[in-house]
Short mmCIF file of C-alpha atoms in Angstrom, two decimals:
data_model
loop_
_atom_site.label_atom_id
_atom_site.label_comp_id
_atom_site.label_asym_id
_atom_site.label_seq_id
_atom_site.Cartn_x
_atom_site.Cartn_y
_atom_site.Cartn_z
CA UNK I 1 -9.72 19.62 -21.80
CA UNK I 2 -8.64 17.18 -18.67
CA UNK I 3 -10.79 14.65 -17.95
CA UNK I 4 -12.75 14.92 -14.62
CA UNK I 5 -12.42 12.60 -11.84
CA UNK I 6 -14.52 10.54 -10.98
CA UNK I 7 -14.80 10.75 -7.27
CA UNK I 8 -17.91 8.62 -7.23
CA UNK I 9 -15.72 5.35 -7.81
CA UNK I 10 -13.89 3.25 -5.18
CA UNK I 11 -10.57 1.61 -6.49
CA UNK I 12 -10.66 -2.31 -4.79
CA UNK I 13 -8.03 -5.19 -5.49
CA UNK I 14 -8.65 -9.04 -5.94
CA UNK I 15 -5.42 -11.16 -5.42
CA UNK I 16 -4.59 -14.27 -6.43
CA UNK I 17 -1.73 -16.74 -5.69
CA UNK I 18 0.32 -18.29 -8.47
CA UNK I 19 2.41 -21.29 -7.21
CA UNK I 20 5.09 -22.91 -9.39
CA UNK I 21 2.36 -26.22 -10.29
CA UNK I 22 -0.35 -23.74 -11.77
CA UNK I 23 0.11 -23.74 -15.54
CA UNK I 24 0.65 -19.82 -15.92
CA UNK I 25 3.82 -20.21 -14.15
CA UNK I 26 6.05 -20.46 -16.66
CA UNK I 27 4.71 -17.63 -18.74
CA UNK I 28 4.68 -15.42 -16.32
CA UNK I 29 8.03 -16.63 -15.16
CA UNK I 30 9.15 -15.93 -19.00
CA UNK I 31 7.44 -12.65 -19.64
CA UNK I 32 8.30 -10.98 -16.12
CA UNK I 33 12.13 -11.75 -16.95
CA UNK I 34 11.82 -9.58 -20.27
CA UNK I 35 10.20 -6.58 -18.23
CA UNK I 36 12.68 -7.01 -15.97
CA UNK I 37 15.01 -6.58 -19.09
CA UNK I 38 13.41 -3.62 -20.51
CA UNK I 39 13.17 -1.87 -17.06
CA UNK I 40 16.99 -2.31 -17.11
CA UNK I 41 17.67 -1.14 -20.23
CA UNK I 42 15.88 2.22 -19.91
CA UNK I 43 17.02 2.58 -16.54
CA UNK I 44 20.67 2.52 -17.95
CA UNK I 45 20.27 5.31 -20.76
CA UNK I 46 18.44 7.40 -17.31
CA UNK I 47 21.66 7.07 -15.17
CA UNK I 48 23.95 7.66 -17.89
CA UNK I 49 22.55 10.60 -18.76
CA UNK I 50 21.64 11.49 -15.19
CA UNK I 51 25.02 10.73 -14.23
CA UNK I 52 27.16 12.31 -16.97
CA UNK I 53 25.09 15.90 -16.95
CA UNK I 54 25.85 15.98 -13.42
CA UNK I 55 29.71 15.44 -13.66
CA UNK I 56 29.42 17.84 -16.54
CA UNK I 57 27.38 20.44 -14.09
CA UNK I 58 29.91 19.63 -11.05
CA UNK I 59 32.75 20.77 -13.51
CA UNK I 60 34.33 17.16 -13.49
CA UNK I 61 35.76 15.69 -17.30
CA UNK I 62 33.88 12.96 -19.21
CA UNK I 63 35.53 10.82 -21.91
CA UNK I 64 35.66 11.02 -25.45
CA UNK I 65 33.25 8.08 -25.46
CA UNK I 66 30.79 9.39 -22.71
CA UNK I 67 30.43 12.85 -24.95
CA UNK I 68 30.08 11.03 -28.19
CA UNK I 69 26.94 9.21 -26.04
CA UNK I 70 25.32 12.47 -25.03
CA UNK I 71 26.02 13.33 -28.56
CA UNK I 72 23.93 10.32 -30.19
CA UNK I 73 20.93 11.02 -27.49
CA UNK I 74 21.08 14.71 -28.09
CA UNK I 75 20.79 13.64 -32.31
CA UNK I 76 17.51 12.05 -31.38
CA UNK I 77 16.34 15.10 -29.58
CA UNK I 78 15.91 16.49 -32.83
CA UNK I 79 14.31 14.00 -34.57
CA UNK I 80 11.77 13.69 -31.35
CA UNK I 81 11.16 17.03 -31.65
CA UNK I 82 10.55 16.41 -35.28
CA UNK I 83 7.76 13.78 -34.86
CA UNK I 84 6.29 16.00 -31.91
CA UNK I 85 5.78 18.62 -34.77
CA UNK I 86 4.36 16.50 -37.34
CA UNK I 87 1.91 15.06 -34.75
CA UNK I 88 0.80 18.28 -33.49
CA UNK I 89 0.17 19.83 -36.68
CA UNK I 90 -2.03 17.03 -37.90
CA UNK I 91 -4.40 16.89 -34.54
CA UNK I 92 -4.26 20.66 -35.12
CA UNK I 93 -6.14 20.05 -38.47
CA UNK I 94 -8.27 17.26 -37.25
CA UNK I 95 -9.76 19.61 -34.71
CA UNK I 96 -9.98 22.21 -37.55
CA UNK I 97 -11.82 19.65 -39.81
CA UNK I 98 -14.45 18.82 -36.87
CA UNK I 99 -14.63 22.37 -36.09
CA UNK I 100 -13.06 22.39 -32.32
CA UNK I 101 -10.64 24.17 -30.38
CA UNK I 102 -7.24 22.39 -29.97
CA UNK I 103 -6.20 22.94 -25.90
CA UNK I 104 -2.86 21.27 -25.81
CA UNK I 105 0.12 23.04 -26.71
CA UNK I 106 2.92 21.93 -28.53
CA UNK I 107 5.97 20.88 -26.44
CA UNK I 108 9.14 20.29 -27.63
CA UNK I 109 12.40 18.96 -25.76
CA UNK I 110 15.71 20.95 -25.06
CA UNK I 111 19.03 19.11 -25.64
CA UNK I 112 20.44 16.89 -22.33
CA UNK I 113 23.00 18.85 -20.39
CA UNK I 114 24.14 20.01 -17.19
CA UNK I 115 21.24 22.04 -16.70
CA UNK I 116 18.76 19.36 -18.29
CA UNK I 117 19.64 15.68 -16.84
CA UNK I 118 16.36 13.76 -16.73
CA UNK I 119 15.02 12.17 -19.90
CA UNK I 120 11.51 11.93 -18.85
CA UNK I 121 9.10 8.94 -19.63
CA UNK I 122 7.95 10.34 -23.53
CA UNK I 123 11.46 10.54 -24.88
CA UNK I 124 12.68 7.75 -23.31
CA UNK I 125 9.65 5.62 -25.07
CA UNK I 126 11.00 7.05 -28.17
CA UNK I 127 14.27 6.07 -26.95
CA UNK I 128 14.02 2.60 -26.38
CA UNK I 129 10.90 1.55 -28.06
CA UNK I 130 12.81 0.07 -31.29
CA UNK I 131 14.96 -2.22 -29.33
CA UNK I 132 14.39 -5.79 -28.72
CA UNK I 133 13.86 -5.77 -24.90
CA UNK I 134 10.58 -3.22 -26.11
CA UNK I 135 9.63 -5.38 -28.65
CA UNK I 136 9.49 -8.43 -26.74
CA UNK I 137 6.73 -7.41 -24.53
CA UNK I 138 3.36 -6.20 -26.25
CA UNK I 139 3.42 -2.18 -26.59
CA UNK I 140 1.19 -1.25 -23.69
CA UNK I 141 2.95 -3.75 -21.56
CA UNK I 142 6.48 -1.99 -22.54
CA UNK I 143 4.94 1.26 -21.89
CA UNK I 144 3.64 0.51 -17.92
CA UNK I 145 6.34 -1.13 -17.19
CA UNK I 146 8.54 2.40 -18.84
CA UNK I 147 5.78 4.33 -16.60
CA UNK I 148 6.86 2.73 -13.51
CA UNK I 149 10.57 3.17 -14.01
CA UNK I 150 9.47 7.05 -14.52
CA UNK I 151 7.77 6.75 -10.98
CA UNK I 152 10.22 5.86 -9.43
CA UNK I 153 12.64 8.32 -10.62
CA UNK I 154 9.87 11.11 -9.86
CA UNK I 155 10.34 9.63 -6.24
CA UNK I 156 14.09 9.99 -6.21
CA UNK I 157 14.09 13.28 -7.22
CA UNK I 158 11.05 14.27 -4.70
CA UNK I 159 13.36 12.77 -1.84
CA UNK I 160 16.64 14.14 -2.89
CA UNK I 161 14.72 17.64 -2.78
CA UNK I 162 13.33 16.59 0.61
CA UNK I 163 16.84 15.38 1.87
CA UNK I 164 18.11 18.53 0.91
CA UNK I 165 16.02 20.87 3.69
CA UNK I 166 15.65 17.98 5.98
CA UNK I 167 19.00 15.43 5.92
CA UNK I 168 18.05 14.29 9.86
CA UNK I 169 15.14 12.18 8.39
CA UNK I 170 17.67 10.15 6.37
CA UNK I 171 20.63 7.84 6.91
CA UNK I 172 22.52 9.17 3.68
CA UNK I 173 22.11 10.70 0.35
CA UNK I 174 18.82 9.05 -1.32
CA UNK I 175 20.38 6.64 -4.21
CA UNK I 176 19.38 6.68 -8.17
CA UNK I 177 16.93 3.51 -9.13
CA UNK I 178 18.76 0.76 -9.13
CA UNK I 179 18.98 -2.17 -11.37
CA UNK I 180 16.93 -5.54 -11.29
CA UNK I 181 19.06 -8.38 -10.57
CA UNK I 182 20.30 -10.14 -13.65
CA UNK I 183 18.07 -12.97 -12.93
CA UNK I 184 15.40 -11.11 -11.31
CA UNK I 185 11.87 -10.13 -12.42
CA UNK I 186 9.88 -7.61 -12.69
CA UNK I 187 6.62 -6.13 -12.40
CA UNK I 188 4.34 -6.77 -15.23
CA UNK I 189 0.88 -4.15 -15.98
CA UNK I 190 -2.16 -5.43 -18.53
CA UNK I 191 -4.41 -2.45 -19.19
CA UNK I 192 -7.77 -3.23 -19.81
CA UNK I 193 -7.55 -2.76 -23.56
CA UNK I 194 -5.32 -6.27 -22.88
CA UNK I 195 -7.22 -8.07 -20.60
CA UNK I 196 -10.88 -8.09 -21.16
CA UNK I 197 -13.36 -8.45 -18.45
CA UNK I 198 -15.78 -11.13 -19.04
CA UNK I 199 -19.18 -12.47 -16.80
CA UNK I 200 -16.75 -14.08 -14.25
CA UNK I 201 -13.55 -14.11 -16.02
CA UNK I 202 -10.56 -11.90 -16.85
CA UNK I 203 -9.30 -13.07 -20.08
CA UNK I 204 -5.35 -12.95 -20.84
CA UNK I 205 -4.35 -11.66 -24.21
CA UNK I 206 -3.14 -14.35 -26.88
CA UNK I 207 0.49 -14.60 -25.49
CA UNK I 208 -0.91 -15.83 -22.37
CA UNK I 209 -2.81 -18.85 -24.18
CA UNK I 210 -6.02 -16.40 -23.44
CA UNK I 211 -5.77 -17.89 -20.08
CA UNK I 212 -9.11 -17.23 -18.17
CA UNK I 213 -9.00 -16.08 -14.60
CA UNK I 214 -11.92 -17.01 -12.70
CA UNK I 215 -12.73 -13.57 -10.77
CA UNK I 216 -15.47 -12.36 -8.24
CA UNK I 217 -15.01 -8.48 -9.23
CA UNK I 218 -18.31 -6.39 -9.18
CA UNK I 219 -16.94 -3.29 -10.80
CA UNK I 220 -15.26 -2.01 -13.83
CA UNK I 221 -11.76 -3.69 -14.55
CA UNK I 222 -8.39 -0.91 -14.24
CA UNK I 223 -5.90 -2.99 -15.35
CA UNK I 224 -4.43 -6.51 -13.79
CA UNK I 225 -0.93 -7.06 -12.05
CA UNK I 226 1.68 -9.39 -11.96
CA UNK I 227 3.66 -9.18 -9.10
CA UNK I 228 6.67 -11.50 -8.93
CA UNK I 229 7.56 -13.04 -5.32
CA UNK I 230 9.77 -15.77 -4.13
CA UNK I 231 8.62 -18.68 -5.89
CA UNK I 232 5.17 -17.42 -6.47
CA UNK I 233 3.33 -14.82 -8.19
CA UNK I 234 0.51 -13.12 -6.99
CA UNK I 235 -1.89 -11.36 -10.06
CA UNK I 236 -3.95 -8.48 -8.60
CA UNK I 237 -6.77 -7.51 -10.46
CA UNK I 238 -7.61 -3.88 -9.85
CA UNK I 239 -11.37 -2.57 -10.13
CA UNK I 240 -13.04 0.19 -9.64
CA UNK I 241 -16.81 0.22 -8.13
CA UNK I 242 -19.42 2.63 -7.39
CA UNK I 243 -19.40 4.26 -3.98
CA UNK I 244 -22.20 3.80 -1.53
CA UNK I 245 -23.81 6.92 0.13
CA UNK I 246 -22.38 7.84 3.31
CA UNK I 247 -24.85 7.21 6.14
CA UNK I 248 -26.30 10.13 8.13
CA UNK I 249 -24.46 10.59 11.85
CA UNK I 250 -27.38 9.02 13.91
CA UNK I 251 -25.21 9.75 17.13
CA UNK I 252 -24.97 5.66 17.98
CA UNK I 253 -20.75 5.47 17.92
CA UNK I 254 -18.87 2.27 18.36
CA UNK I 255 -14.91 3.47 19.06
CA UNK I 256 -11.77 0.90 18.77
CA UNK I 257 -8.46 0.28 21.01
CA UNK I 258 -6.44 -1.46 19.27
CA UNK I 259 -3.75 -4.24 20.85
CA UNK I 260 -1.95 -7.23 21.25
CA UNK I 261 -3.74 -9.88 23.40
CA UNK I 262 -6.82 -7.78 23.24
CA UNK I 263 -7.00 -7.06 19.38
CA UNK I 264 -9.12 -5.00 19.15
CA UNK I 265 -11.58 -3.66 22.07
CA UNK I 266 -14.62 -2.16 21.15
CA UNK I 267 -17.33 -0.27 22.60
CA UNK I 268 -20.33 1.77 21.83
CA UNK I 269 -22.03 4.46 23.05
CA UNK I 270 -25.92 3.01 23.44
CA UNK I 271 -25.77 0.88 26.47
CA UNK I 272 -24.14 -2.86 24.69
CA UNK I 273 -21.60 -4.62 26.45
CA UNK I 274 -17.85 -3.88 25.03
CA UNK I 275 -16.62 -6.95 23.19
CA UNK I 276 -12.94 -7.85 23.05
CA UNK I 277 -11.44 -9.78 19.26
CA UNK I 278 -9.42 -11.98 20.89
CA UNK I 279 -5.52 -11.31 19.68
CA UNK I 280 -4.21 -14.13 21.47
CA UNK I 281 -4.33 -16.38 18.29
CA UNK I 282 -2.93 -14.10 16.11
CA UNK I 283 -0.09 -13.56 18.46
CA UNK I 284 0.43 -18.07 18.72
CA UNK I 285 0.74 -18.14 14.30
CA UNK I 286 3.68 -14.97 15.20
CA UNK I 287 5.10 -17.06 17.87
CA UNK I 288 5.04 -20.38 15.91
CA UNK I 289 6.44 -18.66 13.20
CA UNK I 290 9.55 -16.57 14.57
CA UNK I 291 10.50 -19.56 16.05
CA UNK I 292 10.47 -22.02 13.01
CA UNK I 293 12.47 -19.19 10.53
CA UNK I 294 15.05 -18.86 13.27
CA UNK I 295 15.47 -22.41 13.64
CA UNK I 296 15.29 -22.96 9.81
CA UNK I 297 17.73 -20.25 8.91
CA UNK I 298 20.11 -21.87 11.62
CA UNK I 299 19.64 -24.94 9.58
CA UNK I 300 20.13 -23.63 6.33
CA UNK I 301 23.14 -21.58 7.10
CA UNK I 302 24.99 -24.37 8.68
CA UNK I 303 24.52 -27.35 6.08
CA UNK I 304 24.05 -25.26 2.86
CA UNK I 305 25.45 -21.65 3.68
CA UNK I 306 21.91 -20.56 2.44
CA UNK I 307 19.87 -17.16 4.21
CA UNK I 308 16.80 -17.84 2.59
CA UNK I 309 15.08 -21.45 1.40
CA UNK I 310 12.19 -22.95 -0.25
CA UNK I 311 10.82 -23.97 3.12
CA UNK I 312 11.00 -20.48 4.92
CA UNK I 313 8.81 -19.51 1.75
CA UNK I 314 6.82 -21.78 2.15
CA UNK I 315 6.16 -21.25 6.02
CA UNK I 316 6.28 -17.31 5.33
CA UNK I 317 3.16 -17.82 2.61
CA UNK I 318 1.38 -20.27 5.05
CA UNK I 319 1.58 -17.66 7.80
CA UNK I 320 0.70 -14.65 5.98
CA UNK I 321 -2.47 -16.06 4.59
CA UNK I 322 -3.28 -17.14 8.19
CA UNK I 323 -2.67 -13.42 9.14
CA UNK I 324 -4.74 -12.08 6.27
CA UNK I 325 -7.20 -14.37 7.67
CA UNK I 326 -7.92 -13.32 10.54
CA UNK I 327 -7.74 -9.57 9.71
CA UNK I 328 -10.67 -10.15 6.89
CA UNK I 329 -12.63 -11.87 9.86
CA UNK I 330 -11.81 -9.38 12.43
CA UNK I 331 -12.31 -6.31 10.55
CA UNK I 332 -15.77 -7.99 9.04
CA UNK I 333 -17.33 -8.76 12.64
CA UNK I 334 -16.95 -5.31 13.57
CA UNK I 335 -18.98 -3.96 10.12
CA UNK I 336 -21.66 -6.65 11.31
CA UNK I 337 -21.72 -5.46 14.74
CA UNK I 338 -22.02 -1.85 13.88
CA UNK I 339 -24.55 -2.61 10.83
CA UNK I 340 -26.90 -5.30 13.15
CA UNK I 341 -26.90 -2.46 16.03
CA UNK I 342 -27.87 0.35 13.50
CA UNK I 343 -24.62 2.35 14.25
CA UNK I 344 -23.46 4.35 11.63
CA UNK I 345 -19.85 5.82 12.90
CA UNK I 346 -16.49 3.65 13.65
CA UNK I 347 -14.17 5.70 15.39
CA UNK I 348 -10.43 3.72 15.34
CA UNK I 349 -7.63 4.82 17.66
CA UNK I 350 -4.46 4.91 15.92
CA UNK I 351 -0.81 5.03 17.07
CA UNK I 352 1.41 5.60 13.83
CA UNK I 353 4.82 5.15 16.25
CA UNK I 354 3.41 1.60 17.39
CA UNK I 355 6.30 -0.15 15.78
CA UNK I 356 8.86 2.47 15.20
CA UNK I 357 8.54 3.75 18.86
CA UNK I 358 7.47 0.23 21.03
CA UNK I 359 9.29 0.10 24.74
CA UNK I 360 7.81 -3.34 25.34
CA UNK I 361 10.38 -5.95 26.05
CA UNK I 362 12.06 -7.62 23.11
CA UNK I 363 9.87 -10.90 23.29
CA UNK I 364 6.50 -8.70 23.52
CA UNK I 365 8.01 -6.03 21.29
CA UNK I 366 8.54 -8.99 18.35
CA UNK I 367 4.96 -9.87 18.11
CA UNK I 368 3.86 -6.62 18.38
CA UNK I 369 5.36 -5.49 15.48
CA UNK I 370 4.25 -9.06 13.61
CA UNK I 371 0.89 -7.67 14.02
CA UNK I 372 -0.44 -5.58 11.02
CA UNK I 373 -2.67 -3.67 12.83
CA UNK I 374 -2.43 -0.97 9.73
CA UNK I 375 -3.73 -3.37 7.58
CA UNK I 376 -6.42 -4.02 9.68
CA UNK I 377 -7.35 -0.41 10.22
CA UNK I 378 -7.32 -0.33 5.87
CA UNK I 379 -9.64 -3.13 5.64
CA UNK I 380 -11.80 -1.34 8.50
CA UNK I 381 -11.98 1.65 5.79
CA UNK I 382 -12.21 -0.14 2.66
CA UNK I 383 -15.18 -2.25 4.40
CA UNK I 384 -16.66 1.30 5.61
CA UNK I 385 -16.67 2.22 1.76
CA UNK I 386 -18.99 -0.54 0.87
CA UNK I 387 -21.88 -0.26 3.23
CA UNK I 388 -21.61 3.44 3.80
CA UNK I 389 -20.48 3.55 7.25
CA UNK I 390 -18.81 6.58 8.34
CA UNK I 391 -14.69 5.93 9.74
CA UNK I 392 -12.97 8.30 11.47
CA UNK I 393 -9.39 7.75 12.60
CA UNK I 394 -7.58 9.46 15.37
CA UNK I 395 -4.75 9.63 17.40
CA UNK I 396 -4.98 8.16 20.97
CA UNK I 397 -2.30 10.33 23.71
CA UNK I 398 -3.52 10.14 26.64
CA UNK I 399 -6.44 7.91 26.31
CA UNK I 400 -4.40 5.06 28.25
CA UNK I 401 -4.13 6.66 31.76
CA UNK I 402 -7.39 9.07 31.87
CA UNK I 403 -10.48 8.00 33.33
CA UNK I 404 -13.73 7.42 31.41
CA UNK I 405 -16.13 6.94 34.12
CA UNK I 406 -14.67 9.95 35.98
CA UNK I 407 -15.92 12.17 32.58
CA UNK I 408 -12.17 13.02 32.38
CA UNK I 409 -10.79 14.35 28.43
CA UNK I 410 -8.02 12.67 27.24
CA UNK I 411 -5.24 15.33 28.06
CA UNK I 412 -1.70 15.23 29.39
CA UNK I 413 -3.41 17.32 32.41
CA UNK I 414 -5.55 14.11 33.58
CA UNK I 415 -2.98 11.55 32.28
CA UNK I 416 -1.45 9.59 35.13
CA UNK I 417 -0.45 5.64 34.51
CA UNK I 418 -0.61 4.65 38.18
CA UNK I 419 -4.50 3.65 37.62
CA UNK I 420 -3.92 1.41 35.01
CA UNK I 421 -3.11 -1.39 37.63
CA UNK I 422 -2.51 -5.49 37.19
CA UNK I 423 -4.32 -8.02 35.16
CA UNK I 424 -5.45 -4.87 32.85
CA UNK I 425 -8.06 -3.18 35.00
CA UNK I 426 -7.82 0.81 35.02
CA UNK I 427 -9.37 2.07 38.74
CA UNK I 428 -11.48 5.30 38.53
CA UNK I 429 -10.90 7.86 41.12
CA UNK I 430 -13.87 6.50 43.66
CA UNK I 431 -12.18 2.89 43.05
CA UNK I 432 -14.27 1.33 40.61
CA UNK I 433 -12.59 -1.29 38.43
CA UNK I 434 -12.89 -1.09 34.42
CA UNK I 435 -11.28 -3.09 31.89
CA UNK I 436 -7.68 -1.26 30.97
CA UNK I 437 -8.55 -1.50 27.57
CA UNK I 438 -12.82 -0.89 27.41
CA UNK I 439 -11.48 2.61 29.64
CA UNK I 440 -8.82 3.12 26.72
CA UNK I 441 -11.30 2.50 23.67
CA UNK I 442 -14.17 4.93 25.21
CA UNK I 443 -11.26 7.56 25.85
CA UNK I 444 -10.61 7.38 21.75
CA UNK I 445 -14.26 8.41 21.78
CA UNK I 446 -14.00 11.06 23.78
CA UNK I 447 -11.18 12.49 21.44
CA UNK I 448 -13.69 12.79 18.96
CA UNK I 449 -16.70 13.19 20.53
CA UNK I 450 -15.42 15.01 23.57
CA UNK I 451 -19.44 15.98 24.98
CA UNK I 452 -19.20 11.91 25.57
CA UNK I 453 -20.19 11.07 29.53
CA UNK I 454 -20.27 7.93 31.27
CA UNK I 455 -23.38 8.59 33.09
CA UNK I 456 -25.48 8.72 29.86
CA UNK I 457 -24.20 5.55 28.26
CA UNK I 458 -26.98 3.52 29.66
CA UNK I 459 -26.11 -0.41 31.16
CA UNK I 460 -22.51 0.47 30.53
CA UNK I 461 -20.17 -2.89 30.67
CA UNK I 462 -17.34 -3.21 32.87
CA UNK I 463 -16.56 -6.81 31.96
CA UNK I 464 -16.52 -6.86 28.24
CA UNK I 465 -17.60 -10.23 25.88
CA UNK I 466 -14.71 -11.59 24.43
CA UNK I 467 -15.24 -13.12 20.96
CA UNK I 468 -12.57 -15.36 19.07
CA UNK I 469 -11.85 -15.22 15.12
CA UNK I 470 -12.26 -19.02 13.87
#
């Protein structure tokens, strides 16, 4: 019988940064090579097979030596199925012995042809676990990092099937999983039966020196990953916690516009003044940094015929932490606000064409599309998990050129730009000025909450507070 889930239980990820001076370096430099050869070994017997069924379905000749290869796999289809057997017939009497019912059924494999191409993540463990690039890595290791490779081919296969009833959503054919590069790395998975969770450690297993991992997780350890990136590694250490209640709607909202120069506008529905998160910041560390890669790749391409240097990483890690930063800080003085004023409902206007769609002008347009507003809107709902707030996210047509304060809904009926005048004040029909943005954020409410007037919201602000992230 399946296991329930456990919908109780939050999933939550610590990171941390690995730099090329920190002594784990080279071991994880060393051990993320070998997955990277493993990955590329199984991936090769998957295409082969993948790739020689289908010639063989598409009526096209194979050589003498590409038979005699589906020959050899097809050989261990029978021994598989052999093991399977054995296996099956001794959990059958196990359950006999302890007098219980045995659910799962025995399944067996059917030779690799043209009308059976994929060798699917079981067999191809029995494929490839007796070779050295298996052996290298410790078995559960081999086996997530086999997993993964199996993901990924469960994706191709999902978009070749989605290509094939919609081909305008793609450029081209969707292409098999590719190899690593010969140098490259890959992904490396410890389970928790390999790391072991420990009061304010995670403990690496024996190859890794038992390296211990100072860690502020709360909850039950998943597993820990190594991810490799350009001269650093970053280990995430996934957790699982318990999830707080959901508070009870108490009708006090607080609804979000989210932006550019005004990050994030927000206002509320029991008579405080809007505050602003200042975005202009945020938008100086884009700046800075667009123009220091450009002027560093100009660099590097002319004196060393290089795209991509250990100084761009190094300016590329320096502004993403900034980033991250300030969307921790951000996102965590809007949970204060909302917990200190007793409301128990966020309400987030989001645009998911923001950067595929943006008709700002190309120097506006780049550090729009810097900005990780998604990211900040996830950290917004993780941070609503742990206190119990309630987050609701919706679209936002309309909300832009509709009047609050004339109790207008947010419909293409009402919509009409021409209010939304200079220096970012919106004008409601009897002329009264309102902040662009404070009009735009109280409109999201009103798509949720559409029985939302202006005339109750008691002391309502026109100028709103603006607050910077330090």
């Amino acid at each position: 019988m399946a296991k329930k889930k456990d919908d109780n239980t939050v999933q939550r990820v610590e990171k941390h940064i690995i730099n090329e001076n920190h002594e784990l370096y080279k071991l994880l430099n060393y051990y993320t090579f070998l997955s990277k050869n493993l990955y590329n070994y199984a991936n090769y017997q998957l295409r082969q097979v993948f790739i020689l069924t289908s010639k063989l379905k598409e009526g096209k000749e194979i050589t003498f030596e590409q038979h005699e290869y589906l020959n050899g796999i097809n050989a261990k289809v029978d021994k598989f199925n052999e093991l399977r057997e054995v296996n099956f017939q001794k959990a059958k009497q196990r359950a006999i012995e302890q007098g219980k019912e045995l659910n799962k059924k025995l399944k067996l494999i059917n030779y690799f042809n043209e009308n059976n191409k994929y060798l699917g993540y079981n067999f191809l463990e029995y494929l490839v676990k007796d070779g050295i690039d298996y052996k290298s890595l410790m078995a559960q290791v081999s086996q997530q990092t086999l997993k993964l490779l199996d993901k990924n081919w469960i994706s191709f296969f999902e978009s070749i099937k989605d290509w094939s009833k919609y081909k305008e959503k793609y450029n081209g054919r969707p292409k098999l999983p590719n190899y690593k590069k010969k140098n490259g790395k890959n992904i490396l998975v410890f389970t928790n039966q390999i790391c072991k969770q420990k009061e304010g450690y995670i403990q690496f297993p024996k190859c890794f020196n038992k390296y211990e991992l100072k860690t502020n997780i709360n909850g039950k350890l998943q597993q820990v990953r190594i991810l490799p990136r350009n001269k650093h590694y970053v280990i995430e250490v996934i957790y699982k916690i318990e999830k707080k209640e959901k508070l009870n709607d108490n009708g006090k909202y607080i609804s979000i516009d989210i932006g550019l120069d005004n990050f994030a506008t927000v206002v509320n529905n029991i008579g405080l003044k809007p505050i602003i998160i200042n975005g202009k910041g945020l938008k100086s560390i884009n700046r800075y940094y667009n123009k220091k890669l450009s002027y560093y790749k100009e660099i590097a391409k002319r004196m060393n015929n290089l795209d991509y240097t250990n100084r761009m990483n190094r300016l590329t890690i320096k502004r993403n932490n900034k980033i991250a930063d300030f969307i921790h800080k951000a996102s965590k003085n809007v949970i204060d606000y909302a917990l200190k004023n007793n409301i128990n409902t966020i309400i987030v206007g989001n645009n998911k064409d923001w950067k595929r769609k943006s008709n700002m002008s190309k120097v506006v347009n780049q550090s729009f599309i810097g900005i990780p507003h998604q990211e900040f809107i996830n950290k917004l709902i993780y941070k609503c998990e742990n206190v119990g707030l309630n987050i609701i996210i919706t679209e936002e047509s309309y909300t832009s050129g509709t009047s609050f304060l004339d109790n207008e809904l947010p419909i293409k009926e009402n919509y009409n730009k021409k209010r939304r005048v200079y220096r970012g004040l919106f004008v409601s029909n009897n002329g009264i000025k309102i902040n662009a943005d404070v009009n735009g954020a109280y409109q999201i409410m009103r798509k949720v909450f559409s029985n939302v007037k202006a005339d109750e919201i008691e002391g309502i602000g026109l100028s709103p507070i603006r607050v910077n992230i330090a």
